[in-house]
Tab-separated table of N, CA, C and O in Angstrom:
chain	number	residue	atom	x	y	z
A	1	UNK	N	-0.527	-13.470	-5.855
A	1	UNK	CA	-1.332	-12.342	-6.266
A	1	UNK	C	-1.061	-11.995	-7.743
A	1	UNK	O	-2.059	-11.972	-8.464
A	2	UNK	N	-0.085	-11.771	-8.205
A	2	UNK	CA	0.678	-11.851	-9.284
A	2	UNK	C	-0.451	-12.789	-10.509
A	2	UNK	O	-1.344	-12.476	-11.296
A	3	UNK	N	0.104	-13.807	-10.162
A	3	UNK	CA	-0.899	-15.210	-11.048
A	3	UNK	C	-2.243	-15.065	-10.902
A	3	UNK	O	-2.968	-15.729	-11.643
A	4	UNK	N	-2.726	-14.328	-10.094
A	4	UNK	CA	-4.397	-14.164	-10.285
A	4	UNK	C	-4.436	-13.178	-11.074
A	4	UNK	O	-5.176	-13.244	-12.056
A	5	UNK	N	-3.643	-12.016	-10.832
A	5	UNK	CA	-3.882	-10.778	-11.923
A	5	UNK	C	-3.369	-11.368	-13.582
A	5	UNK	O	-3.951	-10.796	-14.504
A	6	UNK	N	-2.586	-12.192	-13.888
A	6	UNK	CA	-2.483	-12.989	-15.215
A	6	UNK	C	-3.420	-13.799	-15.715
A	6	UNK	O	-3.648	-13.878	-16.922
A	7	UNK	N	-4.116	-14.549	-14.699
A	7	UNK	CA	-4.524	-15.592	-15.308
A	7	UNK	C	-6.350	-14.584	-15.487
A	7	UNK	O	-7.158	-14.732	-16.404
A	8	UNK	N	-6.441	-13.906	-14.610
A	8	UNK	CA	-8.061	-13.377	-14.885
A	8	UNK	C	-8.044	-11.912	-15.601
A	8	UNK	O	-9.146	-11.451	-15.899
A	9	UNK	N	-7.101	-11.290	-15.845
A	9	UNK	CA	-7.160	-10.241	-16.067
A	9	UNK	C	-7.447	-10.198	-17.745
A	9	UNK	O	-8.014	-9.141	-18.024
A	10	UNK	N	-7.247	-10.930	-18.767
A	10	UNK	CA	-7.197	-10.916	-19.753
A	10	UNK	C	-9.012	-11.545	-19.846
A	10	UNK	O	-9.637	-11.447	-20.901
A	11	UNK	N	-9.398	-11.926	-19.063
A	11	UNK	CA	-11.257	-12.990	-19.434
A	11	UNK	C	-11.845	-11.475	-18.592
A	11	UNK	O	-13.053	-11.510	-18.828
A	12	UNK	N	-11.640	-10.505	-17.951
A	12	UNK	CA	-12.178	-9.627	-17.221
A	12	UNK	C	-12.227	-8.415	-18.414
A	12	UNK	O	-13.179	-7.654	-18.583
A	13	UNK	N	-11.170	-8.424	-19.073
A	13	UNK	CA	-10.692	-7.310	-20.638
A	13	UNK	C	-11.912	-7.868	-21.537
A	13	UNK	O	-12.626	-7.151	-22.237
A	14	UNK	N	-12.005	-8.962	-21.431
A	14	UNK	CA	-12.567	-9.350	-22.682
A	14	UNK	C	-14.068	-9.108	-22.528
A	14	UNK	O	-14.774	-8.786	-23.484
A	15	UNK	N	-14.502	-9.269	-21.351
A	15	UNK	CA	-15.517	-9.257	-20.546
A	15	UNK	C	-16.168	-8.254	-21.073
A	15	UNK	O	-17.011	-8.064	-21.950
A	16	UNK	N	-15.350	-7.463	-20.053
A	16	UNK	CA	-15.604	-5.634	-19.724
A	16	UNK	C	-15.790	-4.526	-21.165
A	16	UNK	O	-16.580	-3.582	-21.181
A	17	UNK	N	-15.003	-4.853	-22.142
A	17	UNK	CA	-15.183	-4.736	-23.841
A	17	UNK	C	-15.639	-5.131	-24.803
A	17	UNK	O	-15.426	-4.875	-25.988
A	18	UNK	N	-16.735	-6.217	-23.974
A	18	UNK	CA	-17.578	-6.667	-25.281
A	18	UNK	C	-18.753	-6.048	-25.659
A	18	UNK	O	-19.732	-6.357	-24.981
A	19	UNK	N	-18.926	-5.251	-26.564
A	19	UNK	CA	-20.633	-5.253	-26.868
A	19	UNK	C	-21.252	-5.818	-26.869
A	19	UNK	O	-22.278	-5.158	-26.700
A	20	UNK	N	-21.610	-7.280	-26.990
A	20	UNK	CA	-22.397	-8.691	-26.995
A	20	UNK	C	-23.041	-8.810	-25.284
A	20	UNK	O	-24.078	-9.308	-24.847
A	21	UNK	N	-22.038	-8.197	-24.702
A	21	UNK	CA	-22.060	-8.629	-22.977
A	21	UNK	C	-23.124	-7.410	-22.833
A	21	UNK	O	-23.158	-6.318	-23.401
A	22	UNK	N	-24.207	-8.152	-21.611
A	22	UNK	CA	-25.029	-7.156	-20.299
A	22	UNK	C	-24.372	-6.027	-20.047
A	22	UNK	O	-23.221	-6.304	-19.711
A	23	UNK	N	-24.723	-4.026	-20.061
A	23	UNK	CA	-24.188	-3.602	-19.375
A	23	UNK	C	-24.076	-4.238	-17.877
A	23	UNK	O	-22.964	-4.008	-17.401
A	24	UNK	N	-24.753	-4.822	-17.190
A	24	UNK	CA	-24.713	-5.431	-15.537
A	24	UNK	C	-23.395	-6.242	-15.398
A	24	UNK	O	-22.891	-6.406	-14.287
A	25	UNK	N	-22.854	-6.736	-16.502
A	25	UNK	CA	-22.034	-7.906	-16.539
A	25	UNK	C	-21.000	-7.327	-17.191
A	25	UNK	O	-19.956	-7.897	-16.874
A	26	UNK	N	-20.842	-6.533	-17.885
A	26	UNK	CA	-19.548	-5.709	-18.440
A	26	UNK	C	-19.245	-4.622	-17.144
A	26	UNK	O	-18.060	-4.709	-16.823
A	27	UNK	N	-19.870	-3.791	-16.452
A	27	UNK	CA	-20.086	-3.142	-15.061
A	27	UNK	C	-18.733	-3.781	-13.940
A	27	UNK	O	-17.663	-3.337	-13.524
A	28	UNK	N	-19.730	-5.381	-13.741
A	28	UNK	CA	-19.081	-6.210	-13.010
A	28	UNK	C	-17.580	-6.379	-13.263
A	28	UNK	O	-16.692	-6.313	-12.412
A	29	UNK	N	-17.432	-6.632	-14.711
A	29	UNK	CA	-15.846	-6.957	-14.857
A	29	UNK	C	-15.039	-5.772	-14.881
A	29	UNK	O	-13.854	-5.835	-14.554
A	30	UNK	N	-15.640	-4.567	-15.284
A	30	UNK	CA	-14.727	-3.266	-14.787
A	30	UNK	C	-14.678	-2.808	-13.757
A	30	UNK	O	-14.022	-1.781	-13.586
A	31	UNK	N	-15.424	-3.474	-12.621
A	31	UNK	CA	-15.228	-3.351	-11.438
A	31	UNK	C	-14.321	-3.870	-11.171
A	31	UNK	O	-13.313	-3.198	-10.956
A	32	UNK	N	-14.282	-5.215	-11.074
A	32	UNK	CA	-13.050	-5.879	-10.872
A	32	UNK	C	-11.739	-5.507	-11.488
A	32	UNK	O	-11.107	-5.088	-10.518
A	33	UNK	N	-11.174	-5.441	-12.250
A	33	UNK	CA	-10.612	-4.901	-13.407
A	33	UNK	C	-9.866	-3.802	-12.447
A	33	UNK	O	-8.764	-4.140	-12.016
A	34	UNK	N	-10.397	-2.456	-12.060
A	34	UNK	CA	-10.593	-1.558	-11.213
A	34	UNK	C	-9.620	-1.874	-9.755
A	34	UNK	O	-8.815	-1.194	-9.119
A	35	UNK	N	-10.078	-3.053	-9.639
A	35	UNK	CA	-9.887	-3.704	-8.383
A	35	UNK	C	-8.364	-3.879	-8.307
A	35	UNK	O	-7.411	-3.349	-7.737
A	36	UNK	N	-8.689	-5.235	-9.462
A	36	UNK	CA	-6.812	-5.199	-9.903
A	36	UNK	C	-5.576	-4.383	-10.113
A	36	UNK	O	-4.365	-4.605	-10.078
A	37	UNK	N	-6.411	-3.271	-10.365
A	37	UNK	CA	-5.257	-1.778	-10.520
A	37	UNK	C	-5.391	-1.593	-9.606
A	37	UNK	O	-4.415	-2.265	-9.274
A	38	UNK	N	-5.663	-1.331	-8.927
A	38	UNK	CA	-5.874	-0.723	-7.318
A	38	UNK	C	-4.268	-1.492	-6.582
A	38	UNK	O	-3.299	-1.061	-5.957
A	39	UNK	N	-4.711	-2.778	-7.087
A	39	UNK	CA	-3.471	-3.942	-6.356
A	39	UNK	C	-1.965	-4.145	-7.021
A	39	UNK	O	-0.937	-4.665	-6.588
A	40	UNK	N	-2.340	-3.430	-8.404
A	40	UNK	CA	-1.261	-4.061	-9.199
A	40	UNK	C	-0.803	-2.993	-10.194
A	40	UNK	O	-1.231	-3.071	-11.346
A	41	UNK	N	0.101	-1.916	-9.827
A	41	UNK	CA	0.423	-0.946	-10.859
A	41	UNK	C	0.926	-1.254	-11.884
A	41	UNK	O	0.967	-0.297	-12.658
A	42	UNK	N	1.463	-2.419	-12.390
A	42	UNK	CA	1.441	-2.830	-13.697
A	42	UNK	C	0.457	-2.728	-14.767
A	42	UNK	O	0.474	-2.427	-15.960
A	43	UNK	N	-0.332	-3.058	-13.978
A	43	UNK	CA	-1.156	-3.375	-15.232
A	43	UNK	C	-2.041	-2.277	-15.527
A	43	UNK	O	-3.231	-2.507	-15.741
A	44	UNK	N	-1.586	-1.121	-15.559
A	44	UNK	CA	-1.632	0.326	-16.293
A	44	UNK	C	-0.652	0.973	-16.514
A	44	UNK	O	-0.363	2.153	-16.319
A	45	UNK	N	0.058	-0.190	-17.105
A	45	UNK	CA	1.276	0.538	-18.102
A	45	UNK	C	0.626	0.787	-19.531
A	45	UNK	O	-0.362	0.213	-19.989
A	46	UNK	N	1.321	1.671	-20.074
A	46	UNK	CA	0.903	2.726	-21.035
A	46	UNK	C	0.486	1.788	-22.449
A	46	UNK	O	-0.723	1.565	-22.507
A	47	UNK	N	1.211	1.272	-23.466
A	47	UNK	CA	0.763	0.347	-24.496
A	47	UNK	C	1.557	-0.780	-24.946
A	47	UNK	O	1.308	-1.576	-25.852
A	48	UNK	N	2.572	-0.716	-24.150
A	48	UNK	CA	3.195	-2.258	-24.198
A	48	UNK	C	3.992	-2.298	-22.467
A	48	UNK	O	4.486	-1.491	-21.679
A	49	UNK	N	3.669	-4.051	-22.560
A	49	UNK	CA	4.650	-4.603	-21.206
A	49	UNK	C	5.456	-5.603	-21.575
A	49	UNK	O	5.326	-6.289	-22.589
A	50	UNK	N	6.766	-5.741	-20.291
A	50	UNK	CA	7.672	-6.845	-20.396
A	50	UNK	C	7.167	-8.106	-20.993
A	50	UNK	O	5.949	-8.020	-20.837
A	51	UNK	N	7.414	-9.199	-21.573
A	51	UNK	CA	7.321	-10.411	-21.552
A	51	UNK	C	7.970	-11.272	-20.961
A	51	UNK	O	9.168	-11.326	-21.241
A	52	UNK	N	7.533	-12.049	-20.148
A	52	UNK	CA	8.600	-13.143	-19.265
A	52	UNK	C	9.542	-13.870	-20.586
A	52	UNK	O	9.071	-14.489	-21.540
A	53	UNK	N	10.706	-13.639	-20.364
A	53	UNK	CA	11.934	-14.503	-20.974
A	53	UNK	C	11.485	-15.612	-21.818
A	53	UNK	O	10.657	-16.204	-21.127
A	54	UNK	N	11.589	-16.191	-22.913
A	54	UNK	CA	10.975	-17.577	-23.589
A	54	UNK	C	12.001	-18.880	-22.446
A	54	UNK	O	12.599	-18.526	-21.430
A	55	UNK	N	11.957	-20.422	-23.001
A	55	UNK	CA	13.368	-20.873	-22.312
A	55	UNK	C	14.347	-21.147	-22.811
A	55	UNK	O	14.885	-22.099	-22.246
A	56	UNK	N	15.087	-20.618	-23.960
A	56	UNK	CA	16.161	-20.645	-24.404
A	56	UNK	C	16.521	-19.397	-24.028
A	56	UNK	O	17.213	-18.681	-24.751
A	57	UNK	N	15.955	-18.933	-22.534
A	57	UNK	CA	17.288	-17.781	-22.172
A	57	UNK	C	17.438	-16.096	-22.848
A	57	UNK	O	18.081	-15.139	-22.417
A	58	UNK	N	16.536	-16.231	-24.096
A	58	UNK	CA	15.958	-14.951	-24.859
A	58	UNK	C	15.924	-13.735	-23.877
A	58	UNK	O	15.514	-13.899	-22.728
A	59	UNK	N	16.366	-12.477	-24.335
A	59	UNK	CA	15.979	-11.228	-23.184
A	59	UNK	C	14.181	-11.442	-23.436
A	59	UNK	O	13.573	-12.077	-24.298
A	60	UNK	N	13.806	-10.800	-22.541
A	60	UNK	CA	12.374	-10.433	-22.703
A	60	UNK	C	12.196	-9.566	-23.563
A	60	UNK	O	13.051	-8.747	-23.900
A	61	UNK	N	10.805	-9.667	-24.115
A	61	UNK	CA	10.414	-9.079	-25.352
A	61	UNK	C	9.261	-7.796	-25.183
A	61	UNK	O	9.089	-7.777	-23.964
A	62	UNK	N	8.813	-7.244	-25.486
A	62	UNK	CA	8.090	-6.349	-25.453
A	62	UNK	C	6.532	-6.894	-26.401
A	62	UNK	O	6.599	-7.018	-27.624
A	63	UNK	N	5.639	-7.083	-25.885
A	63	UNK	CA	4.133	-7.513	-26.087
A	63	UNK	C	3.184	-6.051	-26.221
A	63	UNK	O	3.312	-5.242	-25.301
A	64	UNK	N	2.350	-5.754	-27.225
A	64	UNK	CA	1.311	-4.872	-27.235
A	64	UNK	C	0.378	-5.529	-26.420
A	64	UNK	O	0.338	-6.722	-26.718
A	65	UNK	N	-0.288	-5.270	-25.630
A	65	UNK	CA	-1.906	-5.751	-25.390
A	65	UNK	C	-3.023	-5.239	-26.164
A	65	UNK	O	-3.132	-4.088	-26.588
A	66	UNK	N	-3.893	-6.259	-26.320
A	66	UNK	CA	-4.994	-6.456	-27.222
A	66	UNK	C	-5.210	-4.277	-27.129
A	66	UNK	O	-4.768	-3.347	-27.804
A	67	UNK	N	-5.880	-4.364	-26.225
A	67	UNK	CA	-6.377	-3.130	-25.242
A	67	UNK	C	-5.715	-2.795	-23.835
A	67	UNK	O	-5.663	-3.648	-22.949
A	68	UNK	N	-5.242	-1.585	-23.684
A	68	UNK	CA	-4.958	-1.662	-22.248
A	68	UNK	C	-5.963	-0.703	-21.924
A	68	UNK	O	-6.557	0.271	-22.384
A	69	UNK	N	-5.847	-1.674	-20.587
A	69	UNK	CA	-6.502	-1.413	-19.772
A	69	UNK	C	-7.297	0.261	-19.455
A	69	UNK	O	-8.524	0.275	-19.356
A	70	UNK	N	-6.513	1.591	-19.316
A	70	UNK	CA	-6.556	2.674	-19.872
A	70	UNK	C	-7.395	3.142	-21.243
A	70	UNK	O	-8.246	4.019	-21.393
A	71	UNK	N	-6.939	2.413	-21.961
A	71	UNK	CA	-7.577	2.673	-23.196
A	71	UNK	C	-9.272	2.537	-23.523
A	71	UNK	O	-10.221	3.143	-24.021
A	72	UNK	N	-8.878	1.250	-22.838
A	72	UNK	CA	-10.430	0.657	-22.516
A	72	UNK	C	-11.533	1.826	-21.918
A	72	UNK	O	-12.492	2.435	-22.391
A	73	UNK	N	-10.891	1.780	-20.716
A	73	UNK	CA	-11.597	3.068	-19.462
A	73	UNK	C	-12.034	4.203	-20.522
A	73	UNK	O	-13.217	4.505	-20.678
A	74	UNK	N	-11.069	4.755	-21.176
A	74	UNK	CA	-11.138	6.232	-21.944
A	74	UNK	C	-12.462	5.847	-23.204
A	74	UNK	O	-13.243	6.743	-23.524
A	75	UNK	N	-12.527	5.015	-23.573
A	75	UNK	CA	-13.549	4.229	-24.380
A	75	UNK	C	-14.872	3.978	-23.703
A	75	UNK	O	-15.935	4.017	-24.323
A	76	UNK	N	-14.786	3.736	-22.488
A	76	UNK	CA	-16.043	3.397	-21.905
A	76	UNK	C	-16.544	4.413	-21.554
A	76	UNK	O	-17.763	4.373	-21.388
A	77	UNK	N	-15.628	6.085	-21.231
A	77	UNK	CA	-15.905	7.115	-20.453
A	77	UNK	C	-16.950	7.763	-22.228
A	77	UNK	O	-17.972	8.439	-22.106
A	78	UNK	N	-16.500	7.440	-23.372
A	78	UNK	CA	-17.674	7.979	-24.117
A	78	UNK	C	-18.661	7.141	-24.738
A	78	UNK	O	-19.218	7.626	-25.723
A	79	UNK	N	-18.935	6.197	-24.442
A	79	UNK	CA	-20.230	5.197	-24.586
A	79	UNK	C	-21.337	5.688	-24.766
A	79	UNK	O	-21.596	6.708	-24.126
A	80	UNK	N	-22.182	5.228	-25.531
A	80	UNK	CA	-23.625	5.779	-25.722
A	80	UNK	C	-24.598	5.208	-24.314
A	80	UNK	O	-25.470	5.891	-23.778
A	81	UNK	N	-24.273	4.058	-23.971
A	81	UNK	CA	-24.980	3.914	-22.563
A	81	UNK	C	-24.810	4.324	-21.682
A	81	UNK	O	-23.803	4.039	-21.033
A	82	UNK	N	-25.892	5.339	-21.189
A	82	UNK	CA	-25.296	5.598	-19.453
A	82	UNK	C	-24.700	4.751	-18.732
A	82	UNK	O	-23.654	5.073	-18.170
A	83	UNK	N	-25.186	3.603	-18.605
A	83	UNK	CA	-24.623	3.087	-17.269
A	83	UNK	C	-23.110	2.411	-17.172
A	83	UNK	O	-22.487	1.987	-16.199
A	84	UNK	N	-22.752	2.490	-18.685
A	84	UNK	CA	-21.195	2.188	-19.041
A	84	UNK	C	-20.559	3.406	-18.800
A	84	UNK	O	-19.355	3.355	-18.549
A	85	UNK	N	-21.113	4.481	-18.825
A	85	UNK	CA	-20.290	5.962	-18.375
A	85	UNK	C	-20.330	6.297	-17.476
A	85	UNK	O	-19.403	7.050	-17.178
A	86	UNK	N	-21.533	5.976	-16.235
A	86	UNK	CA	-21.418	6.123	-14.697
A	86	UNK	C	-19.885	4.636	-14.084
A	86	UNK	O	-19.211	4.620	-13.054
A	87	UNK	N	-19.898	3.698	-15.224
A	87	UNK	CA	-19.607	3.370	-13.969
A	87	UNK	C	-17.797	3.319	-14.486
A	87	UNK	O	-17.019	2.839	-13.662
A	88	UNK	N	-17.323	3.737	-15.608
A	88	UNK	CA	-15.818	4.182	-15.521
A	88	UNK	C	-15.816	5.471	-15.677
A	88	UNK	O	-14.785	5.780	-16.274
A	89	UNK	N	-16.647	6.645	-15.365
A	89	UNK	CA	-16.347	7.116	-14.265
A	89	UNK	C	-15.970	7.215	-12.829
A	89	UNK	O	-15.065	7.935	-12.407
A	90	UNK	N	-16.596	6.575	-12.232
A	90	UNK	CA	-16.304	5.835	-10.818
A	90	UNK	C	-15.207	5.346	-10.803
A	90	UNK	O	-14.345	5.789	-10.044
A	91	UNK	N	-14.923	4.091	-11.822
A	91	UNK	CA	-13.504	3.973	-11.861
A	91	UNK	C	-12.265	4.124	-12.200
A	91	UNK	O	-11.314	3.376	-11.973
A	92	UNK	N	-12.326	5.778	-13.119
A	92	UNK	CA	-11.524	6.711	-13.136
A	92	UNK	C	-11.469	7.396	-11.838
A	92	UNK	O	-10.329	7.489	-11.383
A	93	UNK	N	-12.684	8.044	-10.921
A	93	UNK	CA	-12.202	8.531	-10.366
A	93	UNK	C	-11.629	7.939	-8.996
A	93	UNK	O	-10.850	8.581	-8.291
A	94	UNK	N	-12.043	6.779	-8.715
A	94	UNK	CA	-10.758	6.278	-7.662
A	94	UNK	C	-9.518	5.828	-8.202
A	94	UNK	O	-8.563	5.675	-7.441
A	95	UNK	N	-9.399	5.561	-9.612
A	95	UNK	CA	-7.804	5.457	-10.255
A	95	UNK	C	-7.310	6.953	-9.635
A	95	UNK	O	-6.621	7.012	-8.617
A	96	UNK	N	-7.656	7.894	-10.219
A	96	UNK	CA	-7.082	9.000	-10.039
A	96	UNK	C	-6.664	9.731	-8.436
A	96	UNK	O	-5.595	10.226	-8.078
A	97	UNK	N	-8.250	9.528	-7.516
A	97	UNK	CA	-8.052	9.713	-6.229
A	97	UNK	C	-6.495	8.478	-5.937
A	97	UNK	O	-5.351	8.932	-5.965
A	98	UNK	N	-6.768	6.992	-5.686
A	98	UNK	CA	-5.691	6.191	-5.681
A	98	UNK	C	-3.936	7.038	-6.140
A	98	UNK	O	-2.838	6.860	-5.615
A	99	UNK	N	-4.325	7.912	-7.256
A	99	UNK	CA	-2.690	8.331	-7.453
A	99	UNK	C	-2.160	7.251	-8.901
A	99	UNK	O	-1.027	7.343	-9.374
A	100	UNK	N	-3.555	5.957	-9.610
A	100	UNK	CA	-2.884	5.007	-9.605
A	100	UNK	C	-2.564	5.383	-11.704
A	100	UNK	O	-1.977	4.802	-12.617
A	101	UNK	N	-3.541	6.923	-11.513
A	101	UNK	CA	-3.628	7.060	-13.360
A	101	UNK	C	-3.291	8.761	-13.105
A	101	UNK	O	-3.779	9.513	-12.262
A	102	UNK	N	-2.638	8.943	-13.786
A	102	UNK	CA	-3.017	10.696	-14.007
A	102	UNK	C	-2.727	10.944	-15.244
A	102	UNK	O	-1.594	11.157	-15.675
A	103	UNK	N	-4.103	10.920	-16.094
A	103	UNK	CA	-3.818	11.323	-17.468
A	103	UNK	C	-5.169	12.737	-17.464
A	103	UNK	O	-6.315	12.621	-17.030
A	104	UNK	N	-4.603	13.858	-18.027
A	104	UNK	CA	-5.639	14.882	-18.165
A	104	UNK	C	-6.735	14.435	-19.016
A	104	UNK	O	-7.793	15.064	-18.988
A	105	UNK	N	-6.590	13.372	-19.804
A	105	UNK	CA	-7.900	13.239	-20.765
A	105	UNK	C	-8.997	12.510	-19.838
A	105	UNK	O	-10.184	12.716	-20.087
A	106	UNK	N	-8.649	11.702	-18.824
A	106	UNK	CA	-9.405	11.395	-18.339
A	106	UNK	C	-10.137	12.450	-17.118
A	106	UNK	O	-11.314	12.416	-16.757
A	107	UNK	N	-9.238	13.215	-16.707
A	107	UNK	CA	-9.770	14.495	-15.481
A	107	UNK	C	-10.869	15.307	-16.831
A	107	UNK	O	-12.053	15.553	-16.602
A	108	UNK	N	-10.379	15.538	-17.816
A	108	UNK	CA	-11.496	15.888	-19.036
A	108	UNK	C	-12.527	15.504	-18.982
A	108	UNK	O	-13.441	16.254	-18.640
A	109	UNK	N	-12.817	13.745	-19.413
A	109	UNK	CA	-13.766	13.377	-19.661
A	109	UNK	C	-14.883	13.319	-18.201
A	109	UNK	O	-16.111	13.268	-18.272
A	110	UNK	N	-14.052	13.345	-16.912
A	110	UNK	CA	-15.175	13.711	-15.526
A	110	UNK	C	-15.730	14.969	-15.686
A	110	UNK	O	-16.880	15.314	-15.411
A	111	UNK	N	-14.866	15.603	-16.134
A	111	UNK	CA	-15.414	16.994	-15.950
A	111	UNK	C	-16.770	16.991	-17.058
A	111	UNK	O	-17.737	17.617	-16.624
A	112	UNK	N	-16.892	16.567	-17.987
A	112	UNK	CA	-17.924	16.228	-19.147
A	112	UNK	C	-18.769	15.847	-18.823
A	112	UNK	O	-19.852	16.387	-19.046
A	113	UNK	N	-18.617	14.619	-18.079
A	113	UNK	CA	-19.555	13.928	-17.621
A	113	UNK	C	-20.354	14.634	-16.241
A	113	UNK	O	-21.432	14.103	-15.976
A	114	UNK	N	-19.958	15.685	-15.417
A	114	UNK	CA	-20.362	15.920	-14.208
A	114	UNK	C	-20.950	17.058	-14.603
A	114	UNK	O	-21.855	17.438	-13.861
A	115	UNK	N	-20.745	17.642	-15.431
A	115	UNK	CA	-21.377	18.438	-16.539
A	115	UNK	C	-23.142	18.363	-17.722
A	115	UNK	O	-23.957	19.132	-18.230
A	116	UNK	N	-22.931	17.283	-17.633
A	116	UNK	CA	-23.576	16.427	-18.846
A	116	UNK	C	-24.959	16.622	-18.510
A	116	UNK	O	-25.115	15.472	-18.100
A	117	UNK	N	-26.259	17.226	-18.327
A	117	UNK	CA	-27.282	17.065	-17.965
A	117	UNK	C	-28.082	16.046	-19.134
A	117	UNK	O	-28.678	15.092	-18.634
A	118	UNK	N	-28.123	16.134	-20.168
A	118	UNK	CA	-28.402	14.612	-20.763
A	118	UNK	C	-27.981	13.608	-20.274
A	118	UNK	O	-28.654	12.579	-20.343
A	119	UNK	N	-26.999	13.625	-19.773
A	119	UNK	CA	-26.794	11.851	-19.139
A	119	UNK	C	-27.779	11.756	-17.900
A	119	UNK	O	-28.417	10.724	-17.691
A	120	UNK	N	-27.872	12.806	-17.138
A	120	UNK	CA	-28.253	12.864	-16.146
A	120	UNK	C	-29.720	12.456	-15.796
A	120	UNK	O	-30.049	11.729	-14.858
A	121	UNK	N	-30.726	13.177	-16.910
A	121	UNK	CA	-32.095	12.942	-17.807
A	121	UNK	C	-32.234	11.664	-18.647
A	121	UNK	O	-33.293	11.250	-19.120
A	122	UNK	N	-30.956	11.061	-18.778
A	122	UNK	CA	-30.638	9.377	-19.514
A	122	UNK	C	-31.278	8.681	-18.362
A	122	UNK	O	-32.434	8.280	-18.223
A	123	UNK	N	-29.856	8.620	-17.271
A	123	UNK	CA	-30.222	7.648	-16.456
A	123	UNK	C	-31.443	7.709	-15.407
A	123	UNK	O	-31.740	6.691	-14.781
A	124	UNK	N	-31.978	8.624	-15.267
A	124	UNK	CA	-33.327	9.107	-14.906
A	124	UNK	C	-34.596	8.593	-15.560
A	124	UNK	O	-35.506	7.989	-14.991
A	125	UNK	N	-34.528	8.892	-16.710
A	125	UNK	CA	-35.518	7.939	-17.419
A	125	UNK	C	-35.609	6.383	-17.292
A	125	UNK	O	-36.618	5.705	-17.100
A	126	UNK	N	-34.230	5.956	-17.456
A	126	UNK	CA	-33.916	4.656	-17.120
A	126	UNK	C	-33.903	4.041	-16.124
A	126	UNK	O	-33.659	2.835	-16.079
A	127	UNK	N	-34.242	4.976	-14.847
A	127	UNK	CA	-34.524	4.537	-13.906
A	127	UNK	C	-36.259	4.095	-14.067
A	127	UNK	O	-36.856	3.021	-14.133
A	128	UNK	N	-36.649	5.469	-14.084
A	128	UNK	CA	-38.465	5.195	-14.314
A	128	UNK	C	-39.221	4.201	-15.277
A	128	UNK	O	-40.436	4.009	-15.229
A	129	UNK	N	-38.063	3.393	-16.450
A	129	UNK	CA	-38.261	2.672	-17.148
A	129	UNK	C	-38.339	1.368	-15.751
A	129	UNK	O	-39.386	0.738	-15.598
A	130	UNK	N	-37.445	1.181	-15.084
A	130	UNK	CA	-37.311	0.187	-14.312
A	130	UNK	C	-38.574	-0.023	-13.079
A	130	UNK	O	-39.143	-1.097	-12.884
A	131	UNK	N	-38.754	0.812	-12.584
A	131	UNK	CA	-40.013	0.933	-11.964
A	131	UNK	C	-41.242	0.724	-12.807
A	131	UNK	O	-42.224	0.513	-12.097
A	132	UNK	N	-41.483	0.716	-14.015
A	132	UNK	CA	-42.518	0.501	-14.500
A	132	UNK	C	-42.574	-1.019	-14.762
A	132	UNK	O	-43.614	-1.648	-14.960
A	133	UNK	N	-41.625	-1.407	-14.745
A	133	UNK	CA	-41.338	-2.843	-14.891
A	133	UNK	C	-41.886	-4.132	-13.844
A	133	UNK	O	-41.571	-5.298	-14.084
């Protein structure tokens, strides 16, 4: 379990943070993403983690990540696209229900958002855009 959260978690970051990428397809990888925290409290540690040992026996080192994971979320929660703000919302708020984040900026930014009647009139339109389609 371990080695799946290493080996995909960094192509799911990259994914989930690209502007170039589909909201549908950036969505997808913060879902997943989501998923992985759910399974793996590591990987919402705050702005640096352990490094496995080199092999000459070295203590482990301390690594920044590109983005963590967190950071990301708090970034996506003010996006100009709705549908990047419905949906880490969602996955703030089962981080938070989970127990697996408790940072007040993010209980903030729900409260903003549940608040927000422009977003609300966003994704509404954007719905009726889709039906006309």
């Amino acid at each position: 379990a371990e080695k799946v959260m290493e080996e995909f978690e960094p192509l799911l970051m990259t994914i989930a943070g690209s502007v170039e990428e589909r909201v549908e397809v950036r969505a997808q990888a913060a879902l997943a993403l989501c998923d992985l925290a759910l399974i793996h409290e590591k990987m919402l540690l705050a702005s640096t983690e352990e490094a496995d040992s080199g092999e000459d026996g070295d203590a482990p080192t301390k690594v920044a990540p590109s983005m963590p994971f967190k950071a990301m979320l708090l970034e996506m929660l003010g996006h100009a696209k709705p549908g990047i703000v419905i949906i880490a919302a969602e996955i703030a708020a089962k981080l938070l229900l989970a127990g697996r984040l408790r940072d007040p900026a993010l209980i903030a930014h729900l409260v903003l958002i549940y608040f927000d009647t422009a977003l609300v009139s966003s994704v509404a339109d954007d719905l009726e855009e889709e039906d006309d389609i």
